[in-house]
XYZ file of C-alpha atoms in Angstrom:
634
model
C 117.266 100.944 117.808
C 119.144 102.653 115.020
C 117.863 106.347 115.179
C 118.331 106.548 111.080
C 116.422 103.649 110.154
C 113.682 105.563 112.612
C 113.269 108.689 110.409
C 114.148 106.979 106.996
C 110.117 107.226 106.300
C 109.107 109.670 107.384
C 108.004 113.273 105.509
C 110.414 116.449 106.655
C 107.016 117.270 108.769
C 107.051 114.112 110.318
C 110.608 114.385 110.512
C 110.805 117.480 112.322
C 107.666 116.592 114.885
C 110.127 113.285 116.050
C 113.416 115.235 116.366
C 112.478 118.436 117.823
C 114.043 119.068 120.784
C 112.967 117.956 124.158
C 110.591 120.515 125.270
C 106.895 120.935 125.186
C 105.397 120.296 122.037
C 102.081 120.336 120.796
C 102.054 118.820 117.204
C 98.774 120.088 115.257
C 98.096 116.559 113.339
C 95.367 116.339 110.230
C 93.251 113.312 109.500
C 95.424 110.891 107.732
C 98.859 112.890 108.139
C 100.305 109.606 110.466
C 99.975 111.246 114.134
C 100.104 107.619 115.608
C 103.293 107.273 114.091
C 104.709 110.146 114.165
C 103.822 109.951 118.220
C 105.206 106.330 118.647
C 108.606 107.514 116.790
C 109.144 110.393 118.730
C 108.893 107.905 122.321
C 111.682 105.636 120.471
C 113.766 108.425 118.937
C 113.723 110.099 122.549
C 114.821 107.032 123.996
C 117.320 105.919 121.090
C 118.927 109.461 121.581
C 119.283 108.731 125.254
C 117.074 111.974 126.578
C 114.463 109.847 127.802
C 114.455 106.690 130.155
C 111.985 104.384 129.231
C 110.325 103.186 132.775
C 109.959 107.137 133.164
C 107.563 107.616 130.059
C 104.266 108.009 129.986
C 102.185 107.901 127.291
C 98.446 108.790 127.561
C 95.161 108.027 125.341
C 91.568 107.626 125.092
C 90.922 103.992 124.392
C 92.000 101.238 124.748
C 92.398 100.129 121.996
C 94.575 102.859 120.988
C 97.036 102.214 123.988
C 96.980 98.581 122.320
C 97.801 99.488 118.838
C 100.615 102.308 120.734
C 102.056 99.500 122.214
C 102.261 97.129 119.300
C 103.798 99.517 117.203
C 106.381 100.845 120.053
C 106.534 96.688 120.286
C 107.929 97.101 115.966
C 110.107 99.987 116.619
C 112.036 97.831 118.936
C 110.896 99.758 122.277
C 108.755 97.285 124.681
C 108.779 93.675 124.982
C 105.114 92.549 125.318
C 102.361 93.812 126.124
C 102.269 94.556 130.067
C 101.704 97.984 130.368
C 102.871 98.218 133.865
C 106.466 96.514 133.864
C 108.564 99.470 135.356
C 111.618 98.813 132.678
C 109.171 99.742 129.650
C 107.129 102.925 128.663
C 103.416 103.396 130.179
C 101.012 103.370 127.999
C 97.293 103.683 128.954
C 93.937 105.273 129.225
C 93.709 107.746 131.421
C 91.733 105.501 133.572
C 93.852 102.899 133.679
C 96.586 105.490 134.588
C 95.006 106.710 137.175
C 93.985 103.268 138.752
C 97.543 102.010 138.576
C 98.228 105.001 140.444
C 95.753 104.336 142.908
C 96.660 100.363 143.574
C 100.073 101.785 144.203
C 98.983 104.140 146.532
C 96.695 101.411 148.217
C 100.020 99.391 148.541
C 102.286 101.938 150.243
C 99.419 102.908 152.728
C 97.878 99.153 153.363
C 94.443 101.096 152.320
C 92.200 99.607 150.685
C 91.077 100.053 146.852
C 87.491 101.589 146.711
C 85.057 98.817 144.748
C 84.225 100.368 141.342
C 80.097 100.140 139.844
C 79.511 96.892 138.294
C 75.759 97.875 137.488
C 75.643 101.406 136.894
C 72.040 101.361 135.845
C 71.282 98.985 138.799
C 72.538 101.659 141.413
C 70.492 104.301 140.028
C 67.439 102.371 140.269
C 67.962 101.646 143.990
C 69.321 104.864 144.625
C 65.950 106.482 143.021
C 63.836 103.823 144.862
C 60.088 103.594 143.756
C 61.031 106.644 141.454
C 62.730 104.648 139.207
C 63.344 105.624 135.979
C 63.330 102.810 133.961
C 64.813 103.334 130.085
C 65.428 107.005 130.829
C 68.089 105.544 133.526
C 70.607 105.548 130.357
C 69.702 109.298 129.223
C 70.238 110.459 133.012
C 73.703 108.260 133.573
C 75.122 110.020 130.235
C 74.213 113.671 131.699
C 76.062 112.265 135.198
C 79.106 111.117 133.205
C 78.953 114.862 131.352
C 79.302 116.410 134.748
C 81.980 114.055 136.544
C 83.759 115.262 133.119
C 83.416 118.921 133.705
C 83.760 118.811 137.393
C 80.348 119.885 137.986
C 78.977 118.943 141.297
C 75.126 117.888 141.843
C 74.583 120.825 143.492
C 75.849 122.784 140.374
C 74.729 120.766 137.940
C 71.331 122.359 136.895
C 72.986 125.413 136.892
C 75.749 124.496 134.815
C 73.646 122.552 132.169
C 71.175 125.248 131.463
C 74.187 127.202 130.934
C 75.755 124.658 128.449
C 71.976 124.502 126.867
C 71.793 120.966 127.335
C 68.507 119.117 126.608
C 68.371 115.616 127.539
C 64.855 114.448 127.445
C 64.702 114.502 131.673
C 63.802 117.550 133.234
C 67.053 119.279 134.305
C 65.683 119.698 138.110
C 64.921 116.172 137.551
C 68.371 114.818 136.830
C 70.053 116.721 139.767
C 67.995 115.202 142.281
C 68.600 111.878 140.420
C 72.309 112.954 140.538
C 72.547 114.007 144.141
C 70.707 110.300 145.028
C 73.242 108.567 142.993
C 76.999 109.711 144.682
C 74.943 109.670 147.841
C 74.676 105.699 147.910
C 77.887 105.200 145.761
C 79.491 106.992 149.157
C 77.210 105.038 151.210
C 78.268 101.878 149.987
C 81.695 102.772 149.250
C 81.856 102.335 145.582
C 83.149 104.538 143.033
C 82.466 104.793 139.176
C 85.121 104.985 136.518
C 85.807 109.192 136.738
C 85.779 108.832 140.077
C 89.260 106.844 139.828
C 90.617 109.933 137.577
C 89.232 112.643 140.546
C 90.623 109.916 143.434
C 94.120 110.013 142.005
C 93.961 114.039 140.899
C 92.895 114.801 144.800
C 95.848 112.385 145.922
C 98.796 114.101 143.799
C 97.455 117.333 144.999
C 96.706 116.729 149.099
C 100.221 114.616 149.499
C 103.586 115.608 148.917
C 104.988 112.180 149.111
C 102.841 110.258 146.514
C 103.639 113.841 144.346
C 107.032 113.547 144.789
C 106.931 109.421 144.213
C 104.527 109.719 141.232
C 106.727 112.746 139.165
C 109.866 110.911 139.765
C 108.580 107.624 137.902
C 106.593 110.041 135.273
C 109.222 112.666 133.477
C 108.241 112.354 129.956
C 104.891 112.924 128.965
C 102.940 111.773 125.716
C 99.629 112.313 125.026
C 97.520 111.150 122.127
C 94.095 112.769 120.502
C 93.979 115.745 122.826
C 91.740 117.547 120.856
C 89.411 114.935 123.085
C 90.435 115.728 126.534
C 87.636 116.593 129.081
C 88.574 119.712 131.885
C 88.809 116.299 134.680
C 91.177 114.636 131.969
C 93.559 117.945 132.228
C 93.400 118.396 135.414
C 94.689 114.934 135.866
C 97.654 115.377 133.205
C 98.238 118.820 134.983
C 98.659 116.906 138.346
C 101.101 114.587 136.744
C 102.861 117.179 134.864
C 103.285 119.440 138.184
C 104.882 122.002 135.251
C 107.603 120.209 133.931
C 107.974 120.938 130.544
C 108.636 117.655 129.169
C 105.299 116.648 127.335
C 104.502 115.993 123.627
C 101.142 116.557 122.740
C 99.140 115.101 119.402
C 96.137 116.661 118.505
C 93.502 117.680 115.589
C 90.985 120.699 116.515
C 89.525 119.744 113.459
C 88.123 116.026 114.817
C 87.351 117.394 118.319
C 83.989 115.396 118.299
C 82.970 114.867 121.960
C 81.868 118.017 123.367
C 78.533 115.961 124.033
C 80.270 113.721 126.046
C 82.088 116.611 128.094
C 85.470 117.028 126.519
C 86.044 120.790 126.150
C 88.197 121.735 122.584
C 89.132 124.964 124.000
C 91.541 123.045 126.489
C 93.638 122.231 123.394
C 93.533 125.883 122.267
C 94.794 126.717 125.136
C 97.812 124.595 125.827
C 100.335 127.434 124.304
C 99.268 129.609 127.266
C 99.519 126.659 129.590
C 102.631 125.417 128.338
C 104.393 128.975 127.948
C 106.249 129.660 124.182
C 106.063 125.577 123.378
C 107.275 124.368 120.060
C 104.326 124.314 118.203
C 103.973 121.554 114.660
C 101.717 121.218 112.023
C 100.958 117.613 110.428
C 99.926 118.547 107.159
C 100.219 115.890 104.265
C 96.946 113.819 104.598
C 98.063 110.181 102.851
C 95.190 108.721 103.243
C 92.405 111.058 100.809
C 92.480 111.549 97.368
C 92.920 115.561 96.489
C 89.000 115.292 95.167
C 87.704 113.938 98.655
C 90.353 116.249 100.288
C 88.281 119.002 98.025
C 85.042 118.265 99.082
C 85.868 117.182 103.112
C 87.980 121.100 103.898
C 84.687 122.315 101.918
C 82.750 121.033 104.632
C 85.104 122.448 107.277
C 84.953 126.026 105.314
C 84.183 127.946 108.691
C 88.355 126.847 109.818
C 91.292 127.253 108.646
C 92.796 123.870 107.541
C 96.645 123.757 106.185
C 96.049 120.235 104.643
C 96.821 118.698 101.654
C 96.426 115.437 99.740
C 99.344 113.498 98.768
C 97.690 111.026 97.111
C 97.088 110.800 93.508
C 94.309 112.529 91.460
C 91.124 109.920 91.779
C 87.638 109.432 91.130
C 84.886 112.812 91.701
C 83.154 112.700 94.874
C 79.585 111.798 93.986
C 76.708 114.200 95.187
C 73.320 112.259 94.896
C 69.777 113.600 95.336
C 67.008 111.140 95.612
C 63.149 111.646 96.543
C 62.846 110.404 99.839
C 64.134 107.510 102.457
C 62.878 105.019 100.269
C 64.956 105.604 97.163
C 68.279 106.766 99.353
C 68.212 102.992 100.499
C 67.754 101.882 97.396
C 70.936 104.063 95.943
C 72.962 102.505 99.474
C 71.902 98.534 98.116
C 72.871 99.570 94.526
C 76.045 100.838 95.535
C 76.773 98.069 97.703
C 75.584 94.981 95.702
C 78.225 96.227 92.962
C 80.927 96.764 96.103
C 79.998 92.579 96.737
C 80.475 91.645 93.257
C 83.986 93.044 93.297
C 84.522 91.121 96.686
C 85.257 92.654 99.853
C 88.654 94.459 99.734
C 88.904 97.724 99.132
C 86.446 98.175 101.897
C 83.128 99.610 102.026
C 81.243 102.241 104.549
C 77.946 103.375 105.083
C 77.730 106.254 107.287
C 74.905 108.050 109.158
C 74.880 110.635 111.864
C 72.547 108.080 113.615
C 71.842 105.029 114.673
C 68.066 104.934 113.477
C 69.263 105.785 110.329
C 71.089 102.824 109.543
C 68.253 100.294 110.538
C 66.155 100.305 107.700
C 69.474 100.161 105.694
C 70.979 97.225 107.207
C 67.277 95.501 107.052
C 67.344 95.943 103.274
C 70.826 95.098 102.159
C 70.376 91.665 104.554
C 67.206 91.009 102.772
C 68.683 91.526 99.518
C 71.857 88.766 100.521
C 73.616 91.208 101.123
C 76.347 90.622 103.461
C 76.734 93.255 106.482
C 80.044 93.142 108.166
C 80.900 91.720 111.434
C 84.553 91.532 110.329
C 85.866 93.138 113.231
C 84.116 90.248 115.575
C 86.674 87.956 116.150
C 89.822 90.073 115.753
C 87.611 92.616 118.354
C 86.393 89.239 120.809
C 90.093 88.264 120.981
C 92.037 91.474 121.735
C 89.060 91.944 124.589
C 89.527 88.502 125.783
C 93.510 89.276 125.932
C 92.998 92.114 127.849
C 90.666 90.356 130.143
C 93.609 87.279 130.526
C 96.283 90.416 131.803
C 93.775 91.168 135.065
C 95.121 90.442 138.045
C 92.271 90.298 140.281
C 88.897 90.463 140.802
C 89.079 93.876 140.999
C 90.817 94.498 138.104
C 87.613 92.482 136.133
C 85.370 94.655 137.569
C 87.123 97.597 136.563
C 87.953 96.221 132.714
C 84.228 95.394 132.175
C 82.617 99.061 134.130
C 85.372 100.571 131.163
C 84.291 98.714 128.549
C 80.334 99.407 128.763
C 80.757 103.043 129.858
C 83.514 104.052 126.862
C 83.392 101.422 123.825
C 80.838 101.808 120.836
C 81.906 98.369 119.627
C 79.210 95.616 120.437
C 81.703 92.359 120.550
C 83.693 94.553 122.899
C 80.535 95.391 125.176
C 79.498 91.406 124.638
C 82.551 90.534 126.355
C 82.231 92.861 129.289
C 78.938 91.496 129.758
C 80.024 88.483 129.913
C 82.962 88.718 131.832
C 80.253 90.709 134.540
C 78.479 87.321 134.193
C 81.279 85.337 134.914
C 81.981 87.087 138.346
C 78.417 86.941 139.418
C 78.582 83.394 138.687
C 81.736 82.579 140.313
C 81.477 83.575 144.342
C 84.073 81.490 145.311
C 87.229 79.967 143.869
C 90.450 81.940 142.220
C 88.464 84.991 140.211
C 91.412 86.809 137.907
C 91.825 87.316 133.887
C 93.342 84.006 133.515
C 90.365 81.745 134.508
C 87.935 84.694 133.050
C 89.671 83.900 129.970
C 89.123 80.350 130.042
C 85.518 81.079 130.301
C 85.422 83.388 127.793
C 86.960 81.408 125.561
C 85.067 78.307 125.711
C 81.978 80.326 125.370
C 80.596 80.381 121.537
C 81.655 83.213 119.588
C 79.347 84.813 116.411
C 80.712 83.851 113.065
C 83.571 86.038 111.422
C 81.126 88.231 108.805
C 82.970 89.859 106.272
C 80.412 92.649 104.151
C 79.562 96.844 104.144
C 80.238 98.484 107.078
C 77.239 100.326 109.025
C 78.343 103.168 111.294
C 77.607 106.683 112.623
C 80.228 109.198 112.075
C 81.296 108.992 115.732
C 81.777 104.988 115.458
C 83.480 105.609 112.457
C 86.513 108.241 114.142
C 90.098 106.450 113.727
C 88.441 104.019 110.901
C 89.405 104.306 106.786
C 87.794 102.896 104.098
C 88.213 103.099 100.170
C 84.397 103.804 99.660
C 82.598 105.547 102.078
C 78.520 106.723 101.528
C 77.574 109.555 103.585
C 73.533 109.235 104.205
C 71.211 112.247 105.126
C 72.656 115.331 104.160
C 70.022 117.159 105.153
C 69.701 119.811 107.996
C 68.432 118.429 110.848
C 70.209 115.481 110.414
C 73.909 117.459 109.217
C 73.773 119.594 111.372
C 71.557 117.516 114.186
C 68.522 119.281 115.482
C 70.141 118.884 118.457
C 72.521 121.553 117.894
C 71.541 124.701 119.385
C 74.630 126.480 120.589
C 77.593 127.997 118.414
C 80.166 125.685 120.160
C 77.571 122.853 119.252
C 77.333 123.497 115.459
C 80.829 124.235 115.491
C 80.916 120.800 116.006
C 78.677 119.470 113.611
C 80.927 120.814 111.056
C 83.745 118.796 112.625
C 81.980 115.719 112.477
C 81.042 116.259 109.061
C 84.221 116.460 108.441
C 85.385 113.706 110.760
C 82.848 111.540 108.082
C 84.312 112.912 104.909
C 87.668 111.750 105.781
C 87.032 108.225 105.988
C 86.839 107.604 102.465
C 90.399 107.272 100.954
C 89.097 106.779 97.058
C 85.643 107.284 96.930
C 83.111 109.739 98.068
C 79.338 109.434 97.596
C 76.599 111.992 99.685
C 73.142 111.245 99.347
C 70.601 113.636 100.514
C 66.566 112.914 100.226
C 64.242 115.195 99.424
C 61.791 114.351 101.702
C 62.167 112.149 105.042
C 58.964 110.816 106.413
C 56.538 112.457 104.260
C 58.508 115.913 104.981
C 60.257 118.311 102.781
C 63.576 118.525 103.830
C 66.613 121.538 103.502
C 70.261 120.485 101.752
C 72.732 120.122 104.205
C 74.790 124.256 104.464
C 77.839 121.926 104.394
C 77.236 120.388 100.789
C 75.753 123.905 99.113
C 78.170 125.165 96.781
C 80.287 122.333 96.212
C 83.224 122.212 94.019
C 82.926 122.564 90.320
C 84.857 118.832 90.207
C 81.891 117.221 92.077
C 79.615 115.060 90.245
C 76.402 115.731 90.708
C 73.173 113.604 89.808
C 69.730 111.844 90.577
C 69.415 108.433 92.118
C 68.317 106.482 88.835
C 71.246 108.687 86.863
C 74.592 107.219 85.763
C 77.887 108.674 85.557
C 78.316 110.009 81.609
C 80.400 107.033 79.218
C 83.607 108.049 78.164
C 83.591 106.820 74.324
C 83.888 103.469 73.411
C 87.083 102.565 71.108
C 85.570 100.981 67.940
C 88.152 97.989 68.182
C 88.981 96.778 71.677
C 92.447 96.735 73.142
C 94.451 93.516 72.757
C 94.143 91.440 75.695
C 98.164 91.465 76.709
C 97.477 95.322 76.320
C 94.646 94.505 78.822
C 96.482 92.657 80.671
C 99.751 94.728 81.272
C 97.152 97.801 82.144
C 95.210 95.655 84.644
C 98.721 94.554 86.159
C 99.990 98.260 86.245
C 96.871 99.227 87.827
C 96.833 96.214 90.870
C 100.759 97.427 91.505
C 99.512 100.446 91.611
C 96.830 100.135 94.092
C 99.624 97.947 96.113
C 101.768 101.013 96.079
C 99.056 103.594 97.584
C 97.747 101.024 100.290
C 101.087 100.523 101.830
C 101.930 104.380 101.838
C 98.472 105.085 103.103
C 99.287 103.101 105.877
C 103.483 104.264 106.022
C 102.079 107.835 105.599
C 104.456 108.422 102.917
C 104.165 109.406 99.262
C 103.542 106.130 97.194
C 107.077 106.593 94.929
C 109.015 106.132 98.648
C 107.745 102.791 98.144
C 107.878 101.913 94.740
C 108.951 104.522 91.527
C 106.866 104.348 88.825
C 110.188 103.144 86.653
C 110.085 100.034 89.201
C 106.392 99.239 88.621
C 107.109 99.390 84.415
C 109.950 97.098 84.565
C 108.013 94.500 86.955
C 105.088 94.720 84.115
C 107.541 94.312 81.628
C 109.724 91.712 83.580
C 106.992 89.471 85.643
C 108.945 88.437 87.751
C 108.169 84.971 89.483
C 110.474 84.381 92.610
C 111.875 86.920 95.289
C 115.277 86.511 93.675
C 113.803 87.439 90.438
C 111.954 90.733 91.823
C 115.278 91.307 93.969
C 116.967 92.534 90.260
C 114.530 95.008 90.021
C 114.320 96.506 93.598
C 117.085 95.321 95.517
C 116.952 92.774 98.152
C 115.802 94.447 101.091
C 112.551 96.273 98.836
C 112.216 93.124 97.692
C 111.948 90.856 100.873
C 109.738 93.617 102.105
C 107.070 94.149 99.216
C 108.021 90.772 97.690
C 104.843 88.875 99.177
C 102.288 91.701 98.138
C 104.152 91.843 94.682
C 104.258 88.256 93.207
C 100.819 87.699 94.737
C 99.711 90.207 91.739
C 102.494 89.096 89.265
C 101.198 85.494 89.729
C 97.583 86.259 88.984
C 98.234 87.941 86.286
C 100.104 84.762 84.519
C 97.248 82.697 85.578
């Protein structure tokens, strides 16, 4: 790895963040502002530099498909090999349940113990832990509240307690989920099982009770990365504390500002309080967003007006952020389909969102654009079906299967993903006898039949939306109740809200539209607080209103006028996409000199564009480049 060719992209923030010395760091990171990056250069500048060894690294996140996308791009930078997380000559890189279970097989192997079984039914257990009181749908609502206290370390016993305190209202008596609690770890300890936080207490409690496997496990983990830890739960850090055992080696990315799972348990103080943990770290700020225009910027840090943001937009000046108030449900959809059948008639790319803070808000939307032909994505099927099945093919054993799939239903929001698990728990069932591992799971898998590849507008809630970007993004139900959720009782809780809101606004990278109904079944309904007092640049107006004409030349343009403006326009867009995705500013990647003589010039062939840019720029934009040069001699 050449460490100059590693920073020759990067921003001076960036910069700093990769090269700062080896110490802890926490690195304050702002939606689009690169973080991934940013994280993934700072594992290959440490080892480039020679301060870090690479079979000592570990690097920690929250899905897995963010360990797979770490990998890939440590995989570019010339740092691992493929992708087997657990070859002890390349980086670790994993969820924090996978962490902790490699830790735990190991373990298993040095004692001759055996691995504890992990829940294949979750919901099954319950029932037959409950017996005749089953619970039937509600079995879902209770499991969540059970996964909120394995993540805050609250006991059964505790539990009621601890949940009035944290005013949380499932729709199960609290005195009714404890007992349902208490039931369920009795018969997981009864039958020896264990479900997925278990893994990440199992392997805590082992680091902590025995010297050896502390002393084994901090010797093969000395540098420690840690992605999205805005997101970690109090078990999560007490895990990465175990590991740590106070070194002072760790680099920490995080964004207060998208901390979106305190329903789920995570705790956002626990990043606030990693100076105090760390003691005088070097502490970063992320600041360029690449990825918003400055009028979405505007309108997404106005939603956030109760924090202190340093971000800004290094992205051209675009299109207003639309604000659009309709009468009711009815008319909202209709606004969505409008929008939308104009996104189809422009084809598919730049993409298009729809986003709710709900599911059941999306259902009547998705019945109405299908009805009206149009197309709702399932784009992400296959790409989504085959990095599962991949994942399934690296298992090892049975075990492993079981454990891939229990992950899969418990953490992913994708429904391919969750397909795949449930067919993979079919697949076991199915197969009693015989060699059971990823490779002949993946056989099955793969001869099974797999849905069409959809391409079409995106439906998602905010929270299915986190890590996503789109060009066009429409925002559905700002109204209170809905932005904030009536759910939302606590300070911490709104606080939260506000987040997400703000989680939802930065998904759009060109184009902003809220809608908000006045009235939602039958019901007069409140403007969302966070879109009151927007910014003067906003463009407000009804749902049958149209954006005001700019006046209309009385003789057209000529069309090679036209032509070279629809050309400039395409390179243009070229430029911003691949710096949105570099995280640099769009002249790093092509001047706006370069883009006048390639209108002028037209060039045909790479040797022809290699005049104007060089030949490295030009093997490395060429194909994007003459694909648009070419249509526009067509």
């Amino acid at each position: 790895m050449n460490p100059d060719a590693l920073l020759a992209e990067l921003d001076d923030d960036q910069r700093r963040a990769v090269t700062c010395a080896p110490s802890a760091t926490i690195v304050h990171a702002g939606a689009g502002s690169g973080k991934t990056r940013v994280l993934t250069h700072r594992i290959a500048w440490r080892i480039a530099q020679g301060t870090a060894d690479p079979s000592r690294v570990l690097a920690i996140t929250f899905t897995r498909e963010a360990a797979s996308e770490m990998r890939r791009r440590l995989r570019s930078l010339g740092v691992t090999r493929h992708d087997r997380a657990d070859d002890t000559d390349q980086p670790t890189i994993g969820t924090f349940h996978s962490v902790a279970l490699a830790l735990l097989r190991r373990r298993a192997a040095d004692t001759s113990a055996q691995l504890p079984s992990v829940v294949g039914n979750r919901t099954s257990l319950l029932d037959q832990a409950l017996g005749e009181n089953k619970l039937g749908r509600r079995s879902g609502a209770v499991l969540a509240e059970i996964d909120w206290a394995h993540a805050r370390m609250v006991s059964p016993e505790r539990y009621e307690a601890e949940a009035s305190r944290a005013q949380r209202k499932p729709a199960i008596a609290l005195e009714q989920i404890a007992v349902a609690y208490r039931a369920y770890e009795k018969i997981k300890q009864q039958r020896g099982v264990v479900d997925l936080d278990d893994l990440i207490s199992l392997a805590t409690r082992a680091i902590n009770d025995r010297v050896d496997f502390a002393a084994a496990t901090r010797f093969r983990f000395r540098h420690f990365f840690v992605d999205e830890a805005q997101d970690m739960n109090p078990l999560q850090f007490s895990f990465l504390e175990a590991l740590r055992g106070n070194r002072s080696d760790v680099f920490i990315v995080g964004d207060p500002m998208q901390a979106i799972y305190g329903w789920n348990g995570a705790d956002p103080a626990l990043f606030a309080s990693l100076p105090d943990v760390f003691g005088q770290p070097t502490v970063l700020s992320l600041p360029n967003n690449y990825r918003c225009t400055p009028q979405v910027l505007e309108v997404a840090t106005h939603v956030a007006s109760g924090a202190t943001l340093n971000v800004r937009s290094r992205r051209a000046s675009g299109v207003p952020v639309e604000y659009v108030e309709v009468d009711d449900e009815y008319e909202e959809i209709d606004v969505v389909r409008r929008l939308a059948e104009q996104h189809v008639r422009v084809g598919f790319d730049p993409s298009f969102a729809v986003l709710a803070r709900t599911n059941v808000q999306l259902e009547p939307i998705e019945r109405s654009l299908t009805n009206c032909g149009v197309p709702v994505a399932s784009r992400r099927a296959s790409a989504m079906r085959t990095n599962a099945i991949d994942e399934v093919a690296e298992c090892r054993t049975r075990h492993d299967l079981t454990v891939w799939a229990a992950d899969v239903i418990v953490e992913s929001t994708d429904g391919d993903e969750r397909i795949v698990a449930e067919q993979v728990q079919a697949f076991m069932r199915s197969s009693s006898t015989g060699v059971v591992d990823g490779r002949s799971a993946a056989v099955f898998l793969r001869a099974s039949t797999a849905s069409p590849e959809q391409y079409g507008v995106e439906l998602l809630t905010f929270h299915g939306a986190k890590g996503r970007e789109f060009s066009h993004v429409v925002i559905v139900g700002a109204e209170r109740g809905l932005m904030p959720h009536s759910s939302a009782a606590t300070p911490e809780q709104l606080d939260e809200e506000s987040r997400l809101a703000y989680v939802a606004c930065t998904r759009a990278a060109d184009h902003l539209t809220v809608v908000r109904a006045r009235r939602r079944k039958g019901r007069l309904t409140t403007a969302s607080p966070y879109f009151v007092s927007l910014p003067d640049a906003v463009e407000r107006r009804g749902a049958t209103a149209t954006p005001t004409e700019r006046p209309r030349r009385t003789a057209p343009p000529h069309p090679l006028v036209l032509a070279e403006r629809d050309l400039r326009r395409r390179l243009n867009d070229v430029r911003d996409g691949i710096a949105r995705t570099n995280f640099t500013m769009p002249e790093a990647i092509l001047s706006d000199e370069e883009i006048s003589r390639i209108v002028k010039d037209r060039p045909r062939t790479l040797e022809a564009l290699a005049t104007i840019l060089g030949p490295l720029t030009a093997n490395r934009l060429g194909a994007a480049i003459l694909r648009e040069t070419h249509e526009s001699t067509e």
